[in-house]
């Protein structure tokens, strides 16, 4: 911590002019009449030099976004700045009135939000979004408006044609680029990116991040990148501030964070990154997982719970076209695979690859257009909706979003007791004991203290454990896990993955693991199917595919995984290139 | 961090699900809204007047032994009617009918709306189409003429008939609103999860979806009650109810019959009219407060931080729990680390 405390009081520093933004002892609280104020940001101090690109990393609830909003004074009630000051270019923005603040947005600071791509007005063309801003600030002459707009979209690597389009006609990645261009249109000296790529696809994410880094280098604005993903931040920024519980716990150059992290929390975050292409992959909780383990330790098979295989034969799913004149959407094209009893199979692909559609087809929520799905002797494709219960006795699902998969008004006990009541013979006290037993199985102990909880009283990780417990309640043969950890904080992921892995091995259930994240697929599955635009492009043993990918698309997916170590190398490479010039 | 099972349990208000507590909290939210508070006070005055009417009223409602058509005086604050009854006493007794009709007719119409609206929203196919046809039928028929037709057909059957008429004509709008909300909840993960748990459709509708719509149901109840009070007064005024009972509607009816306005006794029309307007207004004002429950962003003085599924019906609870969790997290760890950036080091 010595490196971070030595430079106290930048006021007395002769080079104070170098600072674009100085934040001193800033505290932000969420105030409410009903509960005590929540201190989201607690006496945080830092400074940004002109032209610097700084990352701000933390998990959900760490206060990173609140801080980002506070330094651009976009915080809204109930968030209140309770102390400290923010000096932007020599002026304390806390004392500015709304009008000068508005003017400050031109040539001052701008913010790009995670949902920025949804912030575009659906009934106005992209071009109008630009002219609206020019009109409001008057910094561009009327005759130059469209030239300027074309110049800006070119900056974010979009063709000038997008100016005539409506937001709905653009993809998520394009819309996020537009919102970056809009932020740029005011020639800001400070740009705050709040999770700019989180809502985007893995591959698109990568491309947008590239655009941001390139722009930052060419335009020379000062930038803050807020993200929960240390990998993304380390790849892009020069300096990283790690935030935890409202405080900045570490503030060091990116290289040093990687090579020599000082804070325990930073170390913990770093430990959750690994390269799925390595011979040996280890995460906290998954220490010994080498290539050899994967194939040898096949689950119990006949001795386990699963006895029926799930067969998917030449299945296609075509949705009607979104609007007349369009082509029908072919979500799944001629996919075949077999999930053997006790097998763990990964379905991997980015969104739109058809992996979630396959889950819906298997669970009978939707019917395939062509092909056949059979579970043992049960033909899923011809099963009427009200007979689906027979399928759900043995095929259960773990949902992606632990926040929406549980009814906010029902207790844990109620949620777990329903499948027990519907699918097993247990009643009364036996059923109650089973609920507690399930909670203990998923690591929620003491079970008694969890049964009366409502979902909002649980953390994200705990919620996901309850979702897992509910899937296990009827003792199913097959579990379909649809991105079970993608909504969780990095530090919680390994725990939930380990739980799924252990339960699979102990109970011998078959697992269909749907994900875009190859690292987790490597950890919990034996075999893998890579889907691209509804088609299987590669299949094989998970380790083989990871170590020696054959398909172009698989390689692209592997490339897109944020990886601090690789970021380190890339940074060094860029640095060398810069020096040689 | 590998073992999250030892994570401390968040303590929030309402650690145990408790009907009374959540009701008290909802009431607190309504009370904290200025408009709704005024509404609650006005409603409370009327409800108290209805309950304790005989104790409060100076005379009986049908005692007609007083001088006829008298103006306001110390004995008769608002004067007397053409039949020689005390207007102020009638006003107090009249509150009973209006409050009763509001609660019963509004309540029944809401129950019908809930059953039909939720079923309609959750089910698909033939059932849904049939309900759609029936509801649209009730929506397009003008309510007042229909009420008049039914009321005349049923022949002065008293207050019960009026309630029946109001329920028949008043449920369709609520059903339509509840159906839309049900349709949006139907696609939620937790509803799909309930299907995976093997629950039947009625159980999913009433145990999973219904509790998530309490605030919208409450607001549709207040809306229906307002409409019921106005409709009752309207029917009575037109003489379609039982004109022998004392209600605000019949007061208007008799006042009109005795040409109160022409004789300068405008109070006879004004007082019951004002009461009807005030009661209807109080319910509408309370609805502003109910809106706040379902959308915390409308809160006047600082709402709590919100996170989690959009539009969950009890975001109050949701936000409360999250805020508490964050509060606990934020207050943990006693050491205060002031972190200043050392620029020189960074530059190196």
Tab-separated table of C-alpha atoms in Angstrom, chain A residues 154-520:
chain	number	residue	atom	x	y	z
A	154	UNK	CA	-16.286	6.906	-38.922
A	155	UNK	CA	-14.270	7.303	-35.737
A	156	UNK	CA	-16.153	4.410	-34.165
A	157	UNK	CA	-15.677	2.299	-37.280
A	158	UNK	CA	-19.217	2.531	-38.620
A	159	UNK	CA	-20.162	3.273	-42.243
A	160	UNK	CA	-21.780	6.703	-42.890
A	161	UNK	CA	-24.940	4.867	-43.965
A	162	UNK	CA	-25.946	4.299	-40.344
A	163	UNK	CA	-26.859	7.977	-40.016
A	164	UNK	CA	-29.999	7.379	-42.050
A	165	UNK	CA	-30.988	4.287	-40.076
A	166	UNK	CA	-33.164	3.934	-37.001
A	167	UNK	CA	-31.730	2.461	-33.791
A	168	UNK	CA	-33.825	-0.702	-34.128
A	169	UNK	CA	-32.112	-1.436	-37.434
A	170	UNK	CA	-28.700	-1.667	-35.815
A	171	UNK	CA	-27.188	-4.489	-33.809
A	172	UNK	CA	-26.324	-4.094	-30.123
A	173	UNK	CA	-22.658	-3.595	-30.889
A	174	UNK	CA	-23.409	-0.943	-33.503
A	175	UNK	CA	-25.732	0.906	-31.145
A	176	UNK	CA	-23.105	0.924	-28.433
A	177	UNK	CA	-20.637	2.352	-30.974
A	178	UNK	CA	-23.182	5.025	-31.853
A	179	UNK	CA	-23.539	5.975	-28.216
A	180	UNK	CA	-19.768	6.244	-27.958
A	181	UNK	CA	-19.750	8.478	-31.029
A	182	UNK	CA	-22.493	10.607	-29.482
A	183	UNK	CA	-20.432	11.012	-26.344
A	184	UNK	CA	-17.472	11.960	-28.515
A	185	UNK	CA	-19.468	14.577	-30.385
A	186	UNK	CA	-19.030	17.005	-27.507
A	187	UNK	CA	-15.260	16.626	-27.635
A	188	UNK	CA	-15.080	15.636	-24.001
A	189	UNK	CA	-11.823	15.730	-22.166
A	190	UNK	CA	-13.015	13.086	-19.728
A	191	UNK	CA	-14.941	10.014	-20.852
A	192	UNK	CA	-16.420	7.630	-18.330
A	193	UNK	CA	-17.282	4.200	-19.729
A	194	UNK	CA	-19.580	2.343	-17.364
A	195	UNK	CA	-19.522	-1.335	-18.316
A	196	UNK	CA	-19.658	-0.369	-21.995
A	197	UNK	CA	-19.466	-3.934	-23.270
A	198	UNK	CA	-21.168	-5.989	-20.590
A	199	UNK	CA	-24.480	-6.233	-22.406
A	200	UNK	CA	-22.786	-7.271	-25.628
A	201	UNK	CA	-21.776	-10.600	-27.035
A	202	UNK	CA	-18.356	-12.030	-26.299
A	203	UNK	CA	-17.012	-11.507	-29.765
A	204	UNK	CA	-18.598	-8.089	-30.241
A	205	UNK	CA	-17.357	-7.100	-26.798
A	206	UNK	CA	-13.839	-7.616	-27.956
A	207	UNK	CA	-14.274	-5.492	-31.071
A	208	UNK	CA	-15.919	-2.618	-29.179
A	209	UNK	CA	-13.177	-2.623	-26.561
A	210	UNK	CA	-10.624	-2.405	-29.364
A	211	UNK	CA	-12.428	0.616	-30.760
A	212	UNK	CA	-12.409	2.289	-27.360
A	213	UNK	CA	-8.695	1.748	-26.805
A	214	UNK	CA	-7.824	2.933	-30.277
A	215	UNK	CA	-9.985	6.016	-29.893
A	216	UNK	CA	-8.498	6.837	-26.544
A	217	UNK	CA	-5.012	6.673	-28.020
A	218	UNK	CA	-5.827	8.735	-31.090
A	219	UNK	CA	-8.066	11.361	-29.497
A	220	UNK	CA	-6.078	11.638	-26.324
A	221	UNK	CA	-9.006	12.139	-24.000
A	222	UNK	CA	-8.817	11.046	-20.402
A	223	UNK	CA	-10.880	7.952	-19.819
A	224	UNK	CA	-12.197	5.897	-16.960
A	225	UNK	CA	-13.328	2.373	-17.724
A	226	UNK	CA	-15.659	0.935	-15.124
A	227	UNK	CA	-16.064	-2.816	-15.259
A	228	UNK	CA	-16.619	-5.871	-13.113
A	229	UNK	CA	-14.218	-7.761	-15.319
A	230	UNK	CA	-10.625	-7.355	-14.304
A	231	UNK	CA	-9.557	-9.120	-17.495
A	232	UNK	CA	-11.207	-6.526	-19.739
A	233	UNK	CA	-9.837	-3.644	-17.713
A	234	UNK	CA	-6.291	-4.941	-17.576
A	235	UNK	CA	-6.291	-5.414	-21.332
A	236	UNK	CA	-7.307	-1.831	-21.992
A	237	UNK	CA	-6.023	0.494	-19.301
A	238	UNK	CA	-2.742	1.830	-18.000
A	239	UNK	CA	-3.711	2.029	-14.375
A	240	UNK	CA	-6.286	0.107	-12.390
A	241	UNK	CA	-8.167	1.072	-9.279
A	242	UNK	CA	-9.739	-1.860	-7.494
A	243	UNK	CA	-12.830	-0.999	-5.537
A	244	UNK	CA	-14.254	-3.053	-2.735
A	245	UNK	CA	-17.047	-2.106	-0.350
A	246	UNK	CA	-16.992	1.547	-1.307
A	247	UNK	CA	-13.264	2.039	-0.994
A	248	UNK	CA	-10.388	1.907	-3.427
A	249	UNK	CA	-8.301	-0.908	-2.043
A	250	UNK	CA	-5.621	-0.892	-4.678
A	251	UNK	CA	-4.474	1.701	-7.171
A	252	UNK	CA	-1.524	0.738	-9.295
A	253	UNK	CA	-0.315	0.506	-12.886
A	254	UNK	CA	-1.908	-2.418	-14.728
A	255	UNK	CA	1.352	-4.299	-15.046
A	256	UNK	CA	1.997	-4.098	-11.373
A	257	UNK	CA	-1.510	-5.281	-10.499
A	258	UNK	CA	-0.828	-8.330	-12.594
A	259	UNK	CA	2.689	-9.086	-11.530
A	260	UNK	CA	2.599	-7.963	-7.959
A	261	UNK	CA	-0.877	-7.398	-6.528
A	262	UNK	CA	-0.744	-5.972	-3.021
A	263	UNK	CA	-4.263	-6.277	-1.747
A	264	UNK	CA	-5.826	-9.620	-0.814
A	265	UNK	CA	-9.014	-8.730	-2.615
A	266	UNK	CA	-7.125	-8.020	-5.839
A	267	UNK	CA	-5.304	-11.304	-5.478
A	268	UNK	CA	-8.591	-13.095	-4.995
A	269	UNK	CA	-10.035	-11.503	-8.140
A	270	UNK	CA	-6.956	-12.440	-10.149
A	271	UNK	CA	-7.094	-16.027	-8.967
A	272	UNK	CA	-10.404	-16.469	-10.771
A	273	UNK	CA	-8.896	-16.053	-14.204
A	274	UNK	CA	-7.415	-18.958	-16.050
A	275	UNK	CA	-6.782	-19.925	-19.625
A	276	UNK	CA	-9.007	-22.809	-20.734
A	277	UNK	CA	-6.373	-23.717	-23.297
A	278	UNK	CA	-3.794	-24.518	-20.644
A	279	UNK	CA	-2.810	-28.110	-19.971
A	280	UNK	CA	-3.785	-27.656	-16.380
A	281	UNK	CA	-6.576	-25.367	-15.331
A	282	UNK	CA	-7.060	-24.368	-11.761
A	283	UNK	CA	-9.496	-22.071	-10.085
A	284	UNK	CA	-10.084	-21.729	-6.379
A	285	UNK	CA	-11.960	-24.933	-5.604
A	286	UNK	CA	-10.797	-26.659	-8.774
A	287	UNK	CA	-7.159	-27.137	-7.921
A	288	UNK	CA	-6.397	-30.361	-9.652
A	289	UNK	CA	-7.936	-30.410	-13.004
A	290	UNK	CA	-5.595	-31.620	-15.646
A	291	UNK	CA	-6.196	-33.101	-18.992
A	292	UNK	CA	-5.823	-36.586	-17.601
A	293	UNK	CA	-8.560	-36.149	-14.999
A	294	UNK	CA	-11.194	-35.216	-17.476
A	295	UNK	CA	-11.464	-38.423	-19.434
A	296	UNK	CA	-10.622	-40.966	-16.725
A	297	UNK	CA	-13.020	-39.943	-14.044
A	298	UNK	CA	-16.186	-40.818	-15.887
A	299	UNK	CA	-19.210	-40.814	-13.655
A	300	UNK	CA	-20.813	-43.884	-12.217
A	301	UNK	CA	-23.054	-44.503	-15.193
A	302	UNK	CA	-25.301	-47.432	-14.331
A	303	UNK	CA	-24.840	-47.085	-10.612
A	304	UNK	CA	-25.813	-43.412	-10.776
A	305	UNK	CA	-29.280	-41.967	-10.945
A	306	UNK	CA	-29.347	-41.443	-14.674
A	307	UNK	CA	-30.406	-44.452	-16.653
A	308	UNK	CA	-32.011	-42.969	-19.743
A	309	UNK	CA	-30.269	-41.257	-22.574
A	310	UNK	CA	-31.385	-38.073	-24.219
A	311	UNK	CA	-31.289	-38.294	-27.984
A	312	UNK	CA	-31.540	-35.267	-30.248
A	313	UNK	CA	-31.874	-36.280	-33.890
A	314	UNK	CA	-31.580	-33.901	-36.842
A	315	UNK	CA	-33.461	-31.202	-35.009
A	316	UNK	CA	-34.207	-27.866	-36.670
A	317	UNK	CA	-36.194	-24.932	-35.387
A	318	UNK	CA	-37.410	-22.190	-37.664
A	319	UNK	CA	-39.207	-19.146	-36.330
A	320	UNK	CA	-41.526	-17.103	-38.512
A	321	UNK	CA	-39.895	-13.966	-39.938
A	322	UNK	CA	-39.886	-10.976	-37.557
A	323	UNK	CA	-41.657	-8.847	-40.137
A	324	UNK	CA	-43.196	-9.531	-43.508
A	325	UNK	CA	-40.671	-9.806	-46.300
A	326	UNK	CA	-37.854	-10.981	-44.037
A	327	UNK	CA	-36.472	-14.456	-44.160
A	328	UNK	CA	-37.626	-16.921	-41.510
A	329	UNK	CA	-35.192	-17.191	-38.609
A	330	UNK	CA	-33.465	-20.535	-38.597
A	331	UNK	CA	-32.414	-20.729	-34.960
A	332	UNK	CA	-31.328	-24.358	-34.988
A	333	UNK	CA	-30.224	-26.255	-38.062
A	334	UNK	CA	-30.034	-29.999	-38.191
A	335	UNK	CA	-28.453	-30.576	-34.804
A	336	UNK	CA	-27.915	-34.109	-33.521
A	337	UNK	CA	-26.316	-35.310	-30.336
A	338	UNK	CA	-26.800	-37.838	-27.581
A	339	UNK	CA	-26.486	-37.152	-23.901
A	340	UNK	CA	-25.491	-40.472	-22.365
A	341	UNK	CA	-26.532	-41.235	-18.784
A	342	UNK	CA	-24.090	-39.502	-16.468
A	343	UNK	CA	-22.392	-37.560	-19.240
A	344	UNK	CA	-21.572	-33.863	-18.982
A	345	UNK	CA	-21.921	-32.125	-22.308
A	346	UNK	CA	-21.280	-28.468	-23.023
A	347	UNK	CA	-23.208	-26.512	-25.639
A	348	UNK	CA	-21.083	-23.505	-26.463
A	349	UNK	CA	-21.728	-20.501	-28.647
A	350	UNK	CA	-22.444	-16.807	-28.523
A	351	UNK	CA	-25.953	-15.480	-28.230
A	352	UNK	CA	-27.969	-16.196	-31.349
A	353	UNK	CA	-26.137	-19.449	-31.868
A	354	UNK	CA	-29.260	-21.401	-30.950
A	355	UNK	CA	-28.018	-22.916	-27.721
A	356	UNK	CA	-30.882	-21.662	-25.554
A	357	UNK	CA	-33.388	-22.685	-28.225
A	358	UNK	CA	-32.058	-26.211	-27.963
A	359	UNK	CA	-32.688	-26.105	-24.212
A	360	UNK	CA	-36.275	-25.009	-24.851
A	361	UNK	CA	-36.770	-27.808	-27.361
A	362	UNK	CA	-35.374	-30.453	-25.036
A	363	UNK	CA	-37.530	-29.354	-22.120
A	364	UNK	CA	-40.644	-29.289	-24.273
A	365	UNK	CA	-41.227	-25.559	-23.830
A	366	UNK	CA	-41.138	-25.300	-27.613
A	367	UNK	CA	-41.574	-27.826	-30.384
A	368	UNK	CA	-38.946	-28.411	-33.076
A	369	UNK	CA	-39.868	-27.735	-36.687
A	370	UNK	CA	-38.105	-30.863	-37.828
A	371	UNK	CA	-36.409	-33.831	-36.232
A	372	UNK	CA	-36.998	-35.810	-33.098
A	373	UNK	CA	-36.036	-35.522	-29.449
A	374	UNK	CA	-36.402	-38.536	-27.227
A	375	UNK	CA	-35.696	-39.048	-23.564
A	376	UNK	CA	-35.468	-42.787	-23.010
A	377	UNK	CA	-38.698	-44.076	-24.489
A	378	UNK	CA	-40.465	-40.737	-24.079
A	379	UNK	CA	-40.837	-38.813	-27.309
A	380	UNK	CA	-40.561	-35.158	-26.313
A	381	UNK	CA	-41.574	-33.848	-29.722
A	382	UNK	CA	-45.058	-35.347	-29.566
A	383	UNK	CA	-45.683	-34.848	-25.863
A	384	UNK	CA	-48.693	-32.566	-25.332
A	385	UNK	CA	-48.180	-29.504	-23.100
A	386	UNK	CA	-50.128	-30.878	-20.159
A	387	UNK	CA	-48.144	-34.118	-20.143
A	388	UNK	CA	-44.861	-32.260	-19.831
A	389	UNK	CA	-44.942	-33.092	-16.134
A	390	UNK	CA	-43.768	-36.566	-17.024
A	391	UNK	CA	-40.702	-35.080	-18.654
A	392	UNK	CA	-39.995	-32.608	-15.884
A	393	UNK	CA	-39.907	-35.421	-13.344
A	394	UNK	CA	-36.566	-36.349	-14.823
A	395	UNK	CA	-35.354	-33.339	-16.757
A	396	UNK	CA	-34.825	-30.201	-14.713
A	397	UNK	CA	-33.352	-26.829	-15.474
A	398	UNK	CA	-31.016	-24.371	-13.774
A	399	UNK	CA	-31.805	-20.862	-14.949
A	400	UNK	CA	-29.377	-18.178	-15.987
A	401	UNK	CA	-30.565	-15.264	-13.908
A	402	UNK	CA	-30.873	-16.039	-10.211
A	403	UNK	CA	-32.662	-12.719	-9.762
A	404	UNK	CA	-35.597	-13.565	-11.992
A	405	UNK	CA	-35.770	-17.335	-11.544
A	406	UNK	CA	-37.293	-17.027	-8.103
A	407	UNK	CA	-40.624	-15.578	-7.227
A	408	UNK	CA	-39.905	-12.489	-5.111
A	409	UNK	CA	-42.830	-13.117	-2.787
A	410	UNK	CA	-42.372	-16.813	-2.031
A	411	UNK	CA	-40.090	-18.291	0.595
A	412	UNK	CA	-37.267	-20.704	-0.092
A	413	UNK	CA	-39.226	-23.427	1.693
A	414	UNK	CA	-42.256	-23.011	-0.554
A	415	UNK	CA	-40.198	-23.021	-3.714
A	416	UNK	CA	-38.365	-26.198	-2.753
A	417	UNK	CA	-41.417	-27.972	-1.411
A	418	UNK	CA	-43.350	-27.745	-4.675
A	419	UNK	CA	-41.290	-30.161	-6.780
A	420	UNK	CA	-41.035	-32.493	-3.772
A	421	UNK	CA	-44.808	-32.518	-3.414
A	422	UNK	CA	-45.463	-32.849	-7.116
A	423	UNK	CA	-42.891	-35.443	-8.040
A	424	UNK	CA	-42.115	-37.506	-4.947
A	425	UNK	CA	-44.052	-39.467	-2.359
A	426	UNK	CA	-42.730	-37.382	0.517
A	427	UNK	CA	-45.339	-35.512	2.550
A	428	UNK	CA	-45.524	-33.525	5.797
A	429	UNK	CA	-42.474	-33.839	7.996
A	430	UNK	CA	-40.593	-35.973	5.492
A	431	UNK	CA	-41.004	-33.295	2.858
A	432	UNK	CA	-39.879	-30.633	5.330
A	433	UNK	CA	-36.790	-32.659	6.187
A	434	UNK	CA	-36.072	-33.106	2.501
A	435	UNK	CA	-36.136	-29.328	1.968
A	436	UNK	CA	-33.547	-28.894	4.706
A	437	UNK	CA	-31.492	-31.733	3.359
A	438	UNK	CA	-31.493	-30.141	-0.098
A	439	UNK	CA	-30.343	-26.820	1.313
A	440	UNK	CA	-27.489	-28.558	3.077
A	441	UNK	CA	-26.612	-30.384	-0.138
A	442	UNK	CA	-26.155	-27.088	-1.958
A	443	UNK	CA	-24.092	-25.679	0.894
A	444	UNK	CA	-26.678	-23.407	2.482
A	445	UNK	CA	-26.160	-24.211	6.139
A	446	UNK	CA	-27.662	-24.025	8.682
A	447	UNK	CA	-30.651	-24.930	6.550
A	448	UNK	CA	-33.116	-23.813	9.201
A	449	UNK	CA	-32.061	-20.196	8.815
A	450	UNK	CA	-32.663	-20.257	5.052
A	451	UNK	CA	-36.078	-21.878	4.798
A	452	UNK	CA	-38.022	-18.765	5.752
A	453	UNK	CA	-36.001	-16.405	3.565
A	454	UNK	CA	-37.435	-14.536	0.646
A	455	UNK	CA	-35.246	-14.302	-2.468
A	456	UNK	CA	-34.304	-10.675	-1.916
A	457	UNK	CA	-32.804	-11.553	1.436
A	458	UNK	CA	-30.253	-13.792	-0.254
A	459	UNK	CA	-27.116	-12.842	-2.136
A	460	UNK	CA	-26.733	-13.699	-5.813
A	461	UNK	CA	-24.658	-16.780	-5.074
A	462	UNK	CA	-27.113	-17.997	-2.446
A	463	UNK	CA	-29.992	-17.478	-4.816
A	464	UNK	CA	-28.326	-19.534	-7.497
A	465	UNK	CA	-27.755	-22.295	-4.943
A	466	UNK	CA	-31.462	-22.304	-4.184
A	467	UNK	CA	-32.156	-22.579	-7.911
A	468	UNK	CA	-29.803	-25.563	-8.058
A	469	UNK	CA	-31.517	-27.097	-5.032
A	470	UNK	CA	-34.912	-26.700	-6.690
A	471	UNK	CA	-33.655	-28.459	-9.804
A	472	UNK	CA	-32.404	-31.322	-7.634
A	473	UNK	CA	-35.552	-31.602	-5.535
A	474	UNK	CA	-37.248	-34.228	-7.662
A	475	UNK	CA	-34.029	-36.179	-8.054
A	476	UNK	CA	-33.837	-35.758	-11.831
A	477	UNK	CA	-31.790	-37.760	-14.309
A	478	UNK	CA	-30.858	-34.828	-16.495
A	479	UNK	CA	-30.022	-31.280	-15.510
A	480	UNK	CA	-29.916	-28.548	-18.096
A	481	UNK	CA	-27.903	-25.588	-16.885
A	482	UNK	CA	-28.385	-22.473	-19.002
A	483	UNK	CA	-25.476	-20.130	-18.294
A	484	UNK	CA	-25.789	-20.807	-14.562
A	485	UNK	CA	-22.940	-18.513	-13.531
A	486	UNK	CA	-22.916	-15.739	-16.109
A	487	UNK	CA	-24.941	-13.379	-13.916
A	488	UNK	CA	-22.825	-13.967	-10.830
A	489	UNK	CA	-19.828	-12.072	-9.588
A	490	UNK	CA	-16.526	-13.595	-10.614
A	491	UNK	CA	-15.679	-14.596	-7.059
A	492	UNK	CA	-18.923	-16.551	-6.687
A	493	UNK	CA	-18.717	-18.411	-9.972
A	494	UNK	CA	-16.181	-21.019	-8.969
A	495	UNK	CA	-18.277	-21.962	-5.921
A	496	UNK	CA	-21.457	-22.564	-7.911
A	497	UNK	CA	-19.574	-24.417	-10.657
A	498	UNK	CA	-17.910	-26.615	-8.080
A	499	UNK	CA	-21.306	-27.354	-6.581
A	500	UNK	CA	-22.750	-28.403	-9.955
A	501	UNK	CA	-19.701	-30.505	-10.674
A	502	UNK	CA	-19.793	-32.265	-7.291
A	503	UNK	CA	-23.504	-32.961	-7.454
A	504	UNK	CA	-23.159	-34.397	-10.897
A	505	UNK	CA	-20.458	-36.785	-9.824
A	506	UNK	CA	-22.124	-37.754	-6.559
A	507	UNK	CA	-25.588	-38.265	-7.956
A	508	UNK	CA	-24.564	-39.443	-11.389
A	509	UNK	CA	-26.948	-37.141	-13.223
A	510	UNK	CA	-26.407	-36.153	-16.830
A	511	UNK	CA	-25.570	-32.510	-17.369
A	512	UNK	CA	-26.187	-30.349	-20.393
A	513	UNK	CA	-24.190	-27.222	-19.742
A	514	UNK	CA	-25.069	-24.263	-21.943
A	515	UNK	CA	-22.601	-21.394	-21.970
A	516	UNK	CA	-20.550	-18.921	-23.929
A	517	UNK	CA	-17.788	-19.173	-21.368
A	518	UNK	CA	-15.246	-21.777	-22.408
A	519	UNK	CA	-13.382	-21.705	-19.126
A	520	UNK	CA	-16.369	-22.960	-17.141
